[in-house]
XYZ file of C-alpha atoms in Angstrom:
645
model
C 153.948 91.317 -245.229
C 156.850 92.193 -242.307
C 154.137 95.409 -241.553
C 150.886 93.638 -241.990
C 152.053 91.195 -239.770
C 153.435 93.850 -237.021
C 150.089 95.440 -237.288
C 147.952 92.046 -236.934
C 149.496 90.877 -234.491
C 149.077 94.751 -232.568
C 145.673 94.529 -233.089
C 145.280 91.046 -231.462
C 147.327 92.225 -228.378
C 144.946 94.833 -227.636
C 141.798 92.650 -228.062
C 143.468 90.258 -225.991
C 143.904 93.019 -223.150
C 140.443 94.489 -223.775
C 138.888 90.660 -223.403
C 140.024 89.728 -219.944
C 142.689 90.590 -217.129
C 146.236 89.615 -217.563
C 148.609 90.149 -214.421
C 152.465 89.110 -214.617
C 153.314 89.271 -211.478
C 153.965 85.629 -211.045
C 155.964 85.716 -213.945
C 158.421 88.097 -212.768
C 158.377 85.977 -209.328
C 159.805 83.282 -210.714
C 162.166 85.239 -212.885
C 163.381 86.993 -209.620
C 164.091 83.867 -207.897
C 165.787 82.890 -210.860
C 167.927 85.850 -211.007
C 168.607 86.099 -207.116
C 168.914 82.926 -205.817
C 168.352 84.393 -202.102
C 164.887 85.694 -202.946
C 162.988 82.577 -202.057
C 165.059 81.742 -199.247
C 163.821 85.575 -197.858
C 159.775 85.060 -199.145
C 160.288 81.643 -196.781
C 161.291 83.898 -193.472
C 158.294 86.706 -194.408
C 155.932 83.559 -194.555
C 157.028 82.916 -190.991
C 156.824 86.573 -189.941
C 153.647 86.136 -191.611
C 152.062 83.046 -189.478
C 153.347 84.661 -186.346
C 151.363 87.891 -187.254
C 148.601 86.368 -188.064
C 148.361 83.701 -184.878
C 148.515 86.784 -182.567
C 146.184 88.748 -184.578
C 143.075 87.712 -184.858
C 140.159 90.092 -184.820
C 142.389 92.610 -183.841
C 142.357 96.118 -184.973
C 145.416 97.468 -186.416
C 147.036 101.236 -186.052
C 145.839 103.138 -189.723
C 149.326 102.676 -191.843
C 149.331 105.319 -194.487
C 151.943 104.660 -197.233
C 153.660 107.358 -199.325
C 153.206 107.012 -203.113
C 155.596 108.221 -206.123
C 154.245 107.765 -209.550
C 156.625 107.554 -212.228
C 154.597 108.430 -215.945
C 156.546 107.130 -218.636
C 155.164 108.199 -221.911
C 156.266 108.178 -225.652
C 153.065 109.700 -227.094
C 150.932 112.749 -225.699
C 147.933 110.116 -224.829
C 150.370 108.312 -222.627
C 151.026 111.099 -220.583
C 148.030 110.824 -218.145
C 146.555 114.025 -216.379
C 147.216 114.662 -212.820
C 143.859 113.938 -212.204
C 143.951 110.580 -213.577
C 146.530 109.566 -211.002
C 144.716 111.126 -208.463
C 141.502 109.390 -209.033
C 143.773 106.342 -209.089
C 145.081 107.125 -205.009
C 141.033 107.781 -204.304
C 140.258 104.159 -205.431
C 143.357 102.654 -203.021
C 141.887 104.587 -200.117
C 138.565 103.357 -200.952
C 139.029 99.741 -201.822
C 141.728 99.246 -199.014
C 139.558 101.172 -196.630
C 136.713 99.329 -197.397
C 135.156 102.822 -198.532
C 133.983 101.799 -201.757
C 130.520 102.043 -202.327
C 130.065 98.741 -204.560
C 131.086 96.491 -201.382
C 127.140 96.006 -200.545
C 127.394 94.199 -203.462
C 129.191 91.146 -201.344
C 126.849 88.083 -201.602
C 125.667 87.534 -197.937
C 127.130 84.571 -197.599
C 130.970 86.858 -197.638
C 129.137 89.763 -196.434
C 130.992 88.625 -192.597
C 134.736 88.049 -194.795
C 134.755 91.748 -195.815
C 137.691 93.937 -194.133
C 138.796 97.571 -193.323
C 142.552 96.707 -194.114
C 143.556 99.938 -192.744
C 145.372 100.907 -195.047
C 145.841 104.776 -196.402
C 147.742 105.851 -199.530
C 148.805 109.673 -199.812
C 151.166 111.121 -202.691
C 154.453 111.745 -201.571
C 154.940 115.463 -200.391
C 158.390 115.347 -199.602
C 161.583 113.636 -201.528
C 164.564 111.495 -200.631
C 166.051 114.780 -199.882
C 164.055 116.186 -197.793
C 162.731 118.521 -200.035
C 159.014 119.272 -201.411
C 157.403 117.365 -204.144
C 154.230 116.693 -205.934
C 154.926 112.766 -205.804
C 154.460 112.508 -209.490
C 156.985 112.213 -212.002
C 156.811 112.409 -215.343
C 159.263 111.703 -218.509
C 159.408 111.150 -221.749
C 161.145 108.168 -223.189
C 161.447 107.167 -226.729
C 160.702 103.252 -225.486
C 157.013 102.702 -227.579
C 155.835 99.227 -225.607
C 157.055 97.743 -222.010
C 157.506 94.105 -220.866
C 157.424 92.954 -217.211
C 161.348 92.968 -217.331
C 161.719 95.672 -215.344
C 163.533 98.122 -217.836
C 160.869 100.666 -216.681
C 161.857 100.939 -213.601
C 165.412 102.161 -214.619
C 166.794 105.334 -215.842
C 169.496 104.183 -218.045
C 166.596 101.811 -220.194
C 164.198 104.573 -220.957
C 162.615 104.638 -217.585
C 162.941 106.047 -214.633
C 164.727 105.042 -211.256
C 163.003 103.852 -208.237
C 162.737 105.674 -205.028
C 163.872 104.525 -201.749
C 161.746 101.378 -201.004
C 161.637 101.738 -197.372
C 160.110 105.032 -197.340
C 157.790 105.033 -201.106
C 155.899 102.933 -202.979
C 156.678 103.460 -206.365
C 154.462 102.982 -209.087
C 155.633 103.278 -212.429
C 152.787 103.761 -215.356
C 153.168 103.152 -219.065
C 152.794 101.628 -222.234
C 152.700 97.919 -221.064
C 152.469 95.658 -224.111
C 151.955 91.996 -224.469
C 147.890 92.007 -223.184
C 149.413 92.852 -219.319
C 147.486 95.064 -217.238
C 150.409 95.417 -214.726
C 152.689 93.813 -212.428
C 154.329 93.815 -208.796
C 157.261 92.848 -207.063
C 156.435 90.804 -203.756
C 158.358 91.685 -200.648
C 161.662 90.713 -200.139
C 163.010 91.585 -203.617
C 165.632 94.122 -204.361
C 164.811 97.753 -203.631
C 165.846 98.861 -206.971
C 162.754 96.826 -208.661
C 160.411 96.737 -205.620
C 157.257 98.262 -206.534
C 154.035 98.141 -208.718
C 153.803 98.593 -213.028
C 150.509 99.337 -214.573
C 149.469 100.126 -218.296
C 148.494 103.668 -218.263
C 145.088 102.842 -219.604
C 143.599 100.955 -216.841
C 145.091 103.581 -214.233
C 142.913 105.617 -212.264
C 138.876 105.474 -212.964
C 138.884 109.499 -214.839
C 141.026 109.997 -217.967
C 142.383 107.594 -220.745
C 141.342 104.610 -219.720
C 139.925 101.296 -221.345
C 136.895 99.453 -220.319
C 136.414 96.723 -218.571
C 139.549 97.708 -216.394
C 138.405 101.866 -215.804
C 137.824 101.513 -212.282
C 141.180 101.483 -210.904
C 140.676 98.020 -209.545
C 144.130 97.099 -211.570
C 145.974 99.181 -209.537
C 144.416 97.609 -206.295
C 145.273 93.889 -207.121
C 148.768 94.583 -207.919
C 149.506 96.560 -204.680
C 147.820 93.704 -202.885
C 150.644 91.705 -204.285
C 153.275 94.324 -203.041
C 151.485 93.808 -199.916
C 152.188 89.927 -200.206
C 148.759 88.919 -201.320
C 148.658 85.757 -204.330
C 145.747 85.360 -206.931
C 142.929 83.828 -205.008
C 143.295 81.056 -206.865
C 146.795 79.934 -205.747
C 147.580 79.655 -209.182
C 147.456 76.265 -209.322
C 144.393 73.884 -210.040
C 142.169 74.178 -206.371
C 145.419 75.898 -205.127
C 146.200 77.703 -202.047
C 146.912 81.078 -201.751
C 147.939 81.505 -198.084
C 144.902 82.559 -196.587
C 142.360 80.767 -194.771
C 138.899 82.978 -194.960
C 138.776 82.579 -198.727
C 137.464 79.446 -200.485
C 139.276 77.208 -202.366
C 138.586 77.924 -206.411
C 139.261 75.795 -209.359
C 141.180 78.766 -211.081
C 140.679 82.658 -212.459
C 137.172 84.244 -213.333
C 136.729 86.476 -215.765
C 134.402 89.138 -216.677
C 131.695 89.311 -214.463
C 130.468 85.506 -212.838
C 126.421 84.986 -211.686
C 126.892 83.746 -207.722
C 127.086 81.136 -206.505
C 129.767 79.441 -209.228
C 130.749 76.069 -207.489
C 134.616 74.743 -208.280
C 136.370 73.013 -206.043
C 133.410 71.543 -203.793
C 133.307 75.218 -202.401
C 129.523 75.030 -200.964
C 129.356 79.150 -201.142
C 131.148 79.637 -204.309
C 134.251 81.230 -205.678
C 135.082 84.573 -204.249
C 135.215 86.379 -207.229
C 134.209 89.359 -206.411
C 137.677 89.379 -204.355
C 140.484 91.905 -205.121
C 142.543 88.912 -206.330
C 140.693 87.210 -208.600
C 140.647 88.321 -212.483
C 137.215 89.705 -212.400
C 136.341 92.765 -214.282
C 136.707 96.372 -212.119
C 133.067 96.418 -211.902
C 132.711 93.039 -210.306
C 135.389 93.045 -207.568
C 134.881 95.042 -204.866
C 136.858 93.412 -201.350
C 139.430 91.850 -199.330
C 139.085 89.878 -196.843
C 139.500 89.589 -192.688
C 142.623 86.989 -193.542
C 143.745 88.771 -196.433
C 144.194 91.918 -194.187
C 146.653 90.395 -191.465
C 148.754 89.447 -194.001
C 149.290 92.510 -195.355
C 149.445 94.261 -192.125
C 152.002 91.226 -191.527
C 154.715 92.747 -193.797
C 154.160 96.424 -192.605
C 153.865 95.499 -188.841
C 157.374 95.471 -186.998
C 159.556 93.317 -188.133
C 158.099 93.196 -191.249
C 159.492 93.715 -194.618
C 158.299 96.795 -195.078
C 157.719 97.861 -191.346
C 159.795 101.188 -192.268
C 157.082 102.104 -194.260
C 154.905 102.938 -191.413
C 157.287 105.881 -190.420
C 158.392 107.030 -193.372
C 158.397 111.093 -193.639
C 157.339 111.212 -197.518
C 153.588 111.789 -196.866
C 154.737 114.587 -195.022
C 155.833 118.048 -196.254
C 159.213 119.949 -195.132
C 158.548 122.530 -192.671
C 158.110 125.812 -194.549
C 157.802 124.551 -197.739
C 160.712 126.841 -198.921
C 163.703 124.295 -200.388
C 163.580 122.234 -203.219
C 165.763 119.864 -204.929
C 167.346 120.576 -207.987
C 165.417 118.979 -211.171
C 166.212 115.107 -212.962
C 164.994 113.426 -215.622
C 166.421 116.142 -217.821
C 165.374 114.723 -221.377
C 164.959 116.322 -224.744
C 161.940 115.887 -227.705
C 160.909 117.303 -230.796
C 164.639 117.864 -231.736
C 164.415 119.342 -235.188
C 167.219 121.508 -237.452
C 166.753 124.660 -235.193
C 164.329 123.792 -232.737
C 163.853 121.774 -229.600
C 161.917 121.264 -226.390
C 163.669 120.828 -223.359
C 161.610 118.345 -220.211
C 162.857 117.936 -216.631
C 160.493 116.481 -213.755
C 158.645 118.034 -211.646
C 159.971 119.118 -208.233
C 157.565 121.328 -207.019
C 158.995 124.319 -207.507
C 157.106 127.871 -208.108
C 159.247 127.996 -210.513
C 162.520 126.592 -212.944
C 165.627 128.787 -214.311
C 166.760 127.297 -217.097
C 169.927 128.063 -218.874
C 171.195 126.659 -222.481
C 174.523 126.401 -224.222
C 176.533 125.326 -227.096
C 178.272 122.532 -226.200
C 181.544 124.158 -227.113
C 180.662 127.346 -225.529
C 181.639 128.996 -222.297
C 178.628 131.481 -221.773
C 174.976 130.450 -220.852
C 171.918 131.727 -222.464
C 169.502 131.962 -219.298
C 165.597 131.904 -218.977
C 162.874 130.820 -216.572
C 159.150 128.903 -217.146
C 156.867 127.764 -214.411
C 156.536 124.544 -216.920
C 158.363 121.410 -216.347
C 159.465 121.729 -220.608
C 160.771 124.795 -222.525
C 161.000 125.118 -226.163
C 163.941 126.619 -227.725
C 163.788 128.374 -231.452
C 166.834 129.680 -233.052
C 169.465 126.772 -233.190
C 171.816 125.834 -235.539
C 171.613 122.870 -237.439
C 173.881 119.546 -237.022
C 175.293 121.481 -233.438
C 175.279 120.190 -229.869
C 174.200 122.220 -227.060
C 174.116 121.876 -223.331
C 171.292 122.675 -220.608
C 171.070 122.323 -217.226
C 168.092 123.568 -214.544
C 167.450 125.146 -210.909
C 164.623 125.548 -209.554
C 163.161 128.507 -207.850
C 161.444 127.340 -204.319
C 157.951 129.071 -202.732
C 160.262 131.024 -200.125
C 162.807 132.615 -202.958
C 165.547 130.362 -202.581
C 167.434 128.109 -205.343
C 168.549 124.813 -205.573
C 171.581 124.284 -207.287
C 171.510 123.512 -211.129
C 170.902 120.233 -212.400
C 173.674 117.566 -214.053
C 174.047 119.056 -217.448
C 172.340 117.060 -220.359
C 173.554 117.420 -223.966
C 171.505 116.984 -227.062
C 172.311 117.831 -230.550
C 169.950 119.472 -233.475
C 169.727 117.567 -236.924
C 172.105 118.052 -239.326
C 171.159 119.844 -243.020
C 171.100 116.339 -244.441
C 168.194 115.863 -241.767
C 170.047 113.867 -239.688
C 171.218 114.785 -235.414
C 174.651 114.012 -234.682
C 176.085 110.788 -233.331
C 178.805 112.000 -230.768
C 180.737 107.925 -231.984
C 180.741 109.246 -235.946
C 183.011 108.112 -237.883
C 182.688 104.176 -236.654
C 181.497 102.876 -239.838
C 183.898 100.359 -240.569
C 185.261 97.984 -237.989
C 188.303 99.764 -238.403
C 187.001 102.917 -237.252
C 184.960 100.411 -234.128
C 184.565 102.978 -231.078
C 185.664 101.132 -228.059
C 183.457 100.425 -224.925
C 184.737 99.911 -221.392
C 183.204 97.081 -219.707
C 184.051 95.104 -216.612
C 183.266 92.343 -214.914
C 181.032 94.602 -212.426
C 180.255 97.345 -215.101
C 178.363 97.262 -218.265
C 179.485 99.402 -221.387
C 176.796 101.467 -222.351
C 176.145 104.218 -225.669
C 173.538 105.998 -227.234
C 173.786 106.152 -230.973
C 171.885 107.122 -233.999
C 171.341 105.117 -237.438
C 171.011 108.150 -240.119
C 171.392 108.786 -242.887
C 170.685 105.514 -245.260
C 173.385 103.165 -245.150
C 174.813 104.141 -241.831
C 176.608 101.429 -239.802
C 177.547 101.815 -236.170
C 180.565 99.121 -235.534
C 181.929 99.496 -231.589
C 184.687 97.325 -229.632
C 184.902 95.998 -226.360
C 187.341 93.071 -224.526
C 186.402 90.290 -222.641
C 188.550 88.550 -219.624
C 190.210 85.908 -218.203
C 187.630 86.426 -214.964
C 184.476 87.092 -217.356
C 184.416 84.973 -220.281
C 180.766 85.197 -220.883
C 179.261 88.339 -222.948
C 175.848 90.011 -222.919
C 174.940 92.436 -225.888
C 171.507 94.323 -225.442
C 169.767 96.915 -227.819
C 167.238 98.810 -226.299
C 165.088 102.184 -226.857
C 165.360 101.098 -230.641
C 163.611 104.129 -233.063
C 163.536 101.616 -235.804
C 163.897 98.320 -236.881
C 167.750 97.390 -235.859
C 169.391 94.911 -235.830
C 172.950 93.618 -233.673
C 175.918 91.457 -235.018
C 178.892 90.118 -232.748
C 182.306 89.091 -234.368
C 186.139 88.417 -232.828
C 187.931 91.828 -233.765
C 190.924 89.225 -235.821
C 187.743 88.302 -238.464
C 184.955 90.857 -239.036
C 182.886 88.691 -241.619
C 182.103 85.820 -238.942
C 179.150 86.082 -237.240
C 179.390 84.915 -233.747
C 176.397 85.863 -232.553
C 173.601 88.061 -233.698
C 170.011 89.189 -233.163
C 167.576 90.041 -235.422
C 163.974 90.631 -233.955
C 161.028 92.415 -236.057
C 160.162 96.466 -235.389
C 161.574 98.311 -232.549
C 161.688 95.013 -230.081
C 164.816 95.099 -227.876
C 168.039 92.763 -229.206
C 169.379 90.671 -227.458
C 172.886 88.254 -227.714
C 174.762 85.616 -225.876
C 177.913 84.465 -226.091
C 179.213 82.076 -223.251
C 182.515 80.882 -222.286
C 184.113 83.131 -225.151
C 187.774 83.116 -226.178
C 189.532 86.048 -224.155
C 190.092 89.010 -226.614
C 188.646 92.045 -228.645
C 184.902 91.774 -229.459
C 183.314 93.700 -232.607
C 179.499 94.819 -232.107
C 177.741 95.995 -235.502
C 174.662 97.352 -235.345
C 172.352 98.203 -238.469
C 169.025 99.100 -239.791
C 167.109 96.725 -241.320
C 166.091 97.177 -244.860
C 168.078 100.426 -244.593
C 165.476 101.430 -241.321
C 166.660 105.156 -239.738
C 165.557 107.379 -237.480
C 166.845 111.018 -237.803
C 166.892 111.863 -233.840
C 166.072 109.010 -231.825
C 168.629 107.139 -230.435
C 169.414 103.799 -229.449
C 171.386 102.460 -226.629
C 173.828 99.886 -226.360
C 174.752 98.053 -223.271
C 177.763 95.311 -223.210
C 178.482 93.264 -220.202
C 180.763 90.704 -218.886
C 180.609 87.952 -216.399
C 181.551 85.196 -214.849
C 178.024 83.520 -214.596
C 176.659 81.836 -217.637
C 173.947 84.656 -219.177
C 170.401 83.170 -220.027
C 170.053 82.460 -223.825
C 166.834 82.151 -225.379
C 166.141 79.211 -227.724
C 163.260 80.993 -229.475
C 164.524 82.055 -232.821
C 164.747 85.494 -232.573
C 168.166 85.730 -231.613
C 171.389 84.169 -232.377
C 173.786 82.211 -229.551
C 176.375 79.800 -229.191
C 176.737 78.175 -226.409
C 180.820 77.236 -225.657
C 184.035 78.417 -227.040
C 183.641 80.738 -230.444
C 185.998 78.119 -231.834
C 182.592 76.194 -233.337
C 181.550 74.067 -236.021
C 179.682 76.530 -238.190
C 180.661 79.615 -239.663
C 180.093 81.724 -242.845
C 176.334 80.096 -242.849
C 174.482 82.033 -245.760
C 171.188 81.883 -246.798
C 169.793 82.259 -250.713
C 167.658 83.923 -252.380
C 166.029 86.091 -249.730
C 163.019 86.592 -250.290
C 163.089 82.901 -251.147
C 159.840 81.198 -253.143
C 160.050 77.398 -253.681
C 163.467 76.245 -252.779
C 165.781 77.920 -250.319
C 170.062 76.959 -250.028
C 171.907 77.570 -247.325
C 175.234 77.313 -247.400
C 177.833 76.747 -244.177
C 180.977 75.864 -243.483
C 181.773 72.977 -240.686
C 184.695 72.104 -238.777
C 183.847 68.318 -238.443
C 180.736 65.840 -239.807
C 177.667 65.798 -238.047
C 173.966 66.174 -237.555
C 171.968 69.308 -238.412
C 168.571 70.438 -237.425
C 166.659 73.315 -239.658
C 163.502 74.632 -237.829
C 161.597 77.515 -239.681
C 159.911 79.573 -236.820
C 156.828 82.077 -237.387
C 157.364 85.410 -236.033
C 154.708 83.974 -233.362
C 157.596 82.066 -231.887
C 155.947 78.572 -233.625
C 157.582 75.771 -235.667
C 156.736 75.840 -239.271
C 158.702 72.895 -240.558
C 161.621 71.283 -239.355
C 164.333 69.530 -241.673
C 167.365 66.954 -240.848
C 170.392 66.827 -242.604
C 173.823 65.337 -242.266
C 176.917 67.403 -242.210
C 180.598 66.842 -243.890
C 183.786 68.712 -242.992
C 184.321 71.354 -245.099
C 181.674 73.072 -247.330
C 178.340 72.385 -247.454
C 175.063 73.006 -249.448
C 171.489 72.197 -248.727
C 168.863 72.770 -250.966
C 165.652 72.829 -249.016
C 162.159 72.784 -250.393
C 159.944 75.172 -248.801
C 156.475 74.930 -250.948
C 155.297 73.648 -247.691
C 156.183 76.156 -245.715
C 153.319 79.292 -245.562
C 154.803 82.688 -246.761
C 155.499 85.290 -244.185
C 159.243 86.256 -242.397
C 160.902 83.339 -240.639
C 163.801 82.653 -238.074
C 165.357 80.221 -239.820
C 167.488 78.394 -236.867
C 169.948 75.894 -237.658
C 171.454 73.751 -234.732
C 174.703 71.644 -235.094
C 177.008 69.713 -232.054
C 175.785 72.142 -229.994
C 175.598 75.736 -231.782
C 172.633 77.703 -233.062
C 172.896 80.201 -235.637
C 169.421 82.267 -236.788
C 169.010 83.695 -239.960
C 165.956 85.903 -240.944
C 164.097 84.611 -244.293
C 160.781 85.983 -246.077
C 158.736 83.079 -248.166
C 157.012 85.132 -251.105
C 155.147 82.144 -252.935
């Protein structure tokens, strides 16, 4: 059932992307503002930048910006990887549709034929780094991540992704495996460099290559840089909203697909613009921006503009003589077997890469070259760890220096790699993580063979009460657990999400001490190479809890009312006990929620001091896994139950 359902619920994802155009970029708005309180306060001052602009700008023709690009390809699978000619079909479409170049724009009903714009805007790939040094302007890695969100983790290195260039010189767009139905995402201006930037699935990138009708024009790509460029959905997202611009007619809300002109909302005699960049059309049926639309995003790259640097930045340019190069990142490696293993660094473009290979415990390297950005290496011993590191060889002769080493290990006889934290299988034998209130702990790990258990320690302080615990680039279905280190059979806090979905756990306002973190496979789940990672942090800001079942919080001091809460038998068919200890009488609440995130049933029962013992009847509940959240004076504790009737 746990599979079926994983699979179902893939399948509907995928119709729901294939069925009409999903953008989150107002969702991570608001989660920005949420996040960095300052960020609306600095959108309010590029809105005045904006008005000025625009007052003084009317009809006016603006100096050609062109804007270097760095594309960051994320990709677990082969398919995922998209050509170089896919990207650069994408960069063809910007210059067209931003240009006003495209040939579908005599489309324009000729009542908007006078709205249409040259926004002047060019897009080149980057030719030269952050260090001055040549480069293709594409990057590629491989990540063991299968799916992204619009949280961001993409965009950084230590997540599975890959680290954003300078902001005031690039525009980075990052393309993967977006899940969820989105098509891709953008930061506005005025965000943090680190995020700023543009996320789109690598299926509807580019109009050649892997792509997935209706979105294979590259028209996805287009919409979300016009919200880098400070552009909203021509709707205003709001019912007969506003979005900022005064050329384009008010509309009741998003189109999809492909509207028959003139479609009336709104008391808009000509009809919505849906043919607009901004609207949710289908590629085929969008095909401008308009006269208004174009001062405001010359607004933000004019000077004093958010991203006036832009206009002067050197990385559409290459370095005179073409003859240094930076030394390769992104070193990564795959396909790790007993004896084998292939060895991937990004692309710097260099003629060529020297390459040179270790054991770990070594003092000699092994040295060879490839004009590839991968080598595979045959001829390794089982259950070892080895080192590499690479240089790359420039078009005049010279040599960067070598790399930051990366070390990977080969699988063990027992078909397992090696976890560098073995032995922590007992909380005894808990590896510690250092964590401040700046700094979060982070380790890779690795759940293999069957019955493995990774337990790891960590201290909270005075100054940062409040705890974060995050699983990420999970190979398999794992699971987190968080006890005090004085009573390793009390579950503080714990998350428990299906498949290879990031964990998650809070724990706010914690009693200052030693933390336990267990973290196991569910069901027994392994993976013989792929690893996880773990990050711990501490603060002294409350972290964010979700409420949604799928994870485990309390909310206060440890020191709560429930503890030692079981739940039996699992699977479960008509009745279901659950048994809990409580500190003091009170009032419980016992929600069963679908692995949709809905409410199945919800029971109410009253609470003594001491030990307790419900006996709930679940014949009305449908079979299928459950979060089975139970809420008492304050504290929610989640337990995962399958109904088998």
């Amino acid at each position: 059932m746990r599979k079926l359902f994983i699979v179902f619920a893939a399948i509907i994802a995928v119709l729901g992307a294939q069925a009409q155009r999903n953008c989150g970029s107002m969702e991570v708005l608001e989660r920005l503002k949420t996040e960095d309180p300052s960020y609306a306060a600095k959108m309010g001052e590029i809105e005045e930048h904006t008005a000025e602009f625009v007052r003084n700008h009317q009809g006016s023709t603006e100096a050609v910006i062109t804007i270097p690009v760095v594309v960051h390809v994320l990709y677990n699978t082969a398919v995922q990887n998209i050509t170089d000619a896919q990207i650069l079909s994408q960069i063809a479409v910007l210059n067209e549709d931003f240009r006003l170049l495209n040939a579908d724009n005599v489309n324009t009903p000729s009542v908007f034929a006078g709205l249409k714009a040259d926004c002047e805007i060019n897009f080149v790939l980057a030719k030269r780094d952050p260090n001055g040094n040549a480069t293709t302007g594409i990057i590629r890695k491989s990540t063991t991540v299968t799916s992204w969100s619009s949280n961001d983790y993409v965009k950084y290195s230590s997540r599975g992704g890959d680290d954003a260039w300078p902001a005031g010189s690039y525009l980075n767009i990052w393309v993967c495996n977006l899940g969820g139905g989105l098509l891709g995402y953008a930061q506005f201006p005025g965000g943090s460099a680190i995020t700023d930037g543009v996320v789109v699935g690598y299926q509807y990138f580019g109009r050649t290559g892997t792509l997935s009708a209706p979105f294979n024009k590259g028209r996805t790509a287009t919409h979300e840089v016009g919200h880098w460029l400070n552009l909203r959905h021509i709707w205003g997202d709001a019912n007969c909203g506003n979005d900022l611009v005064d050329d384009t007619p008010t509309q009741q809300t998003s189109n999809y697909g492909c509207p028959t002109h003139p479609k009336v909302t709104c008391q808009n005699v000509n009809g919505d613009l849906f043919m607009n960049y901004m609207d949710y059309s289908d590629d085929a049926c969008m095909y401008m921006f308009t006269a208004k639309q174009k001062l405001r995003m010359q607004a933000v790259l004019a000077a004093g503009g958010s991203r006036a640097t832009l206009a002067t930045s050197l990385g559409g340019t290459a370095p005179t003589g073409g003859t240094t190069c930076s030394a390769p990142n992104g070193l990564t490696s795959s396909n790790v077997a007993n004896t084998t293993a292939t060895l991937n660094w990004n692309s710097t473009g260099a003629t060529s890469y020297n390459v040179q290979y270790k054991l770990a415990t070594a003092t000699t390297w092994t040295t060879t070259s490839t004009t590839a950005t991968s080598l595979a290496l045959t001829g390794l011993t089982a259950g070892t760890s080895y080192q590499f590191q690479v240089q790359s060889v420039c078009s005049g002769g010279t040599t960067s220096a070598y790399s930051a080493t990366v070390t990977f290990s080969t699988l063990s006889s027992t078909g397992c790699g090696v976890d560098a934290f073995e032995s922590n299988n007992t909380a005894a034998t808990a590896k510690a993580v250092t964590v401040s209130s700046t700094v979060a702990g982070t380790r890779n790990g690795l759940i293999c063979p069957a019955g493995d258990i990774d337990w790891f320690s960590f201290a909270n302080t005075t100054a940062a009460k409040n705890i974060k615990v995050t699983l990420t680039n999970l190979p398999a279905d794992y699971d987190i657990y968080l006890y005090r280190s004085n009573n390793s059979t009390r579950v503080l806090a714990s998350s428990v999400k299906t498949g290879t979905t990031s964990e998650s756990m809070t724990l706010n306002n914690g009693t200052v001490g030693t933390y336990l973190v267990k973290i196991q496979g569910y069901n027994n789940a392994t993976n013989a190479s792929g690893q996880y990672t773990l990050t711990i942090q501490i603060g002294s800001t409350t972290f964010r809890m979700n409420q949604d079942g799928t994870q485990q919080t309390i909310s206060g001091s440890d020191e709560e009312s429930l503890n030692n809460v079981n739940i039996y038998p699992n699977p479960a068919n008509s009745m279901v006990n659950l048994e809990f200890n409580a500190t003091q009488a009170g009032q419980a609440q016992i929600r069963f929620i679908d692995q949709m995130g809905r409410v199945a049933q919800t029971y109410y029962q009253t609470t003594t001091a001491g030990n307790n013992l419900m006996n709930l009847d679940i014949n009305a509940v449908p079979a299928g896994v459950y979060f089975v959240q139970m809420i008492s004076n304050e504290q929610t504790i989640t337990k995962r139950l399958v109904i088998s009737h």
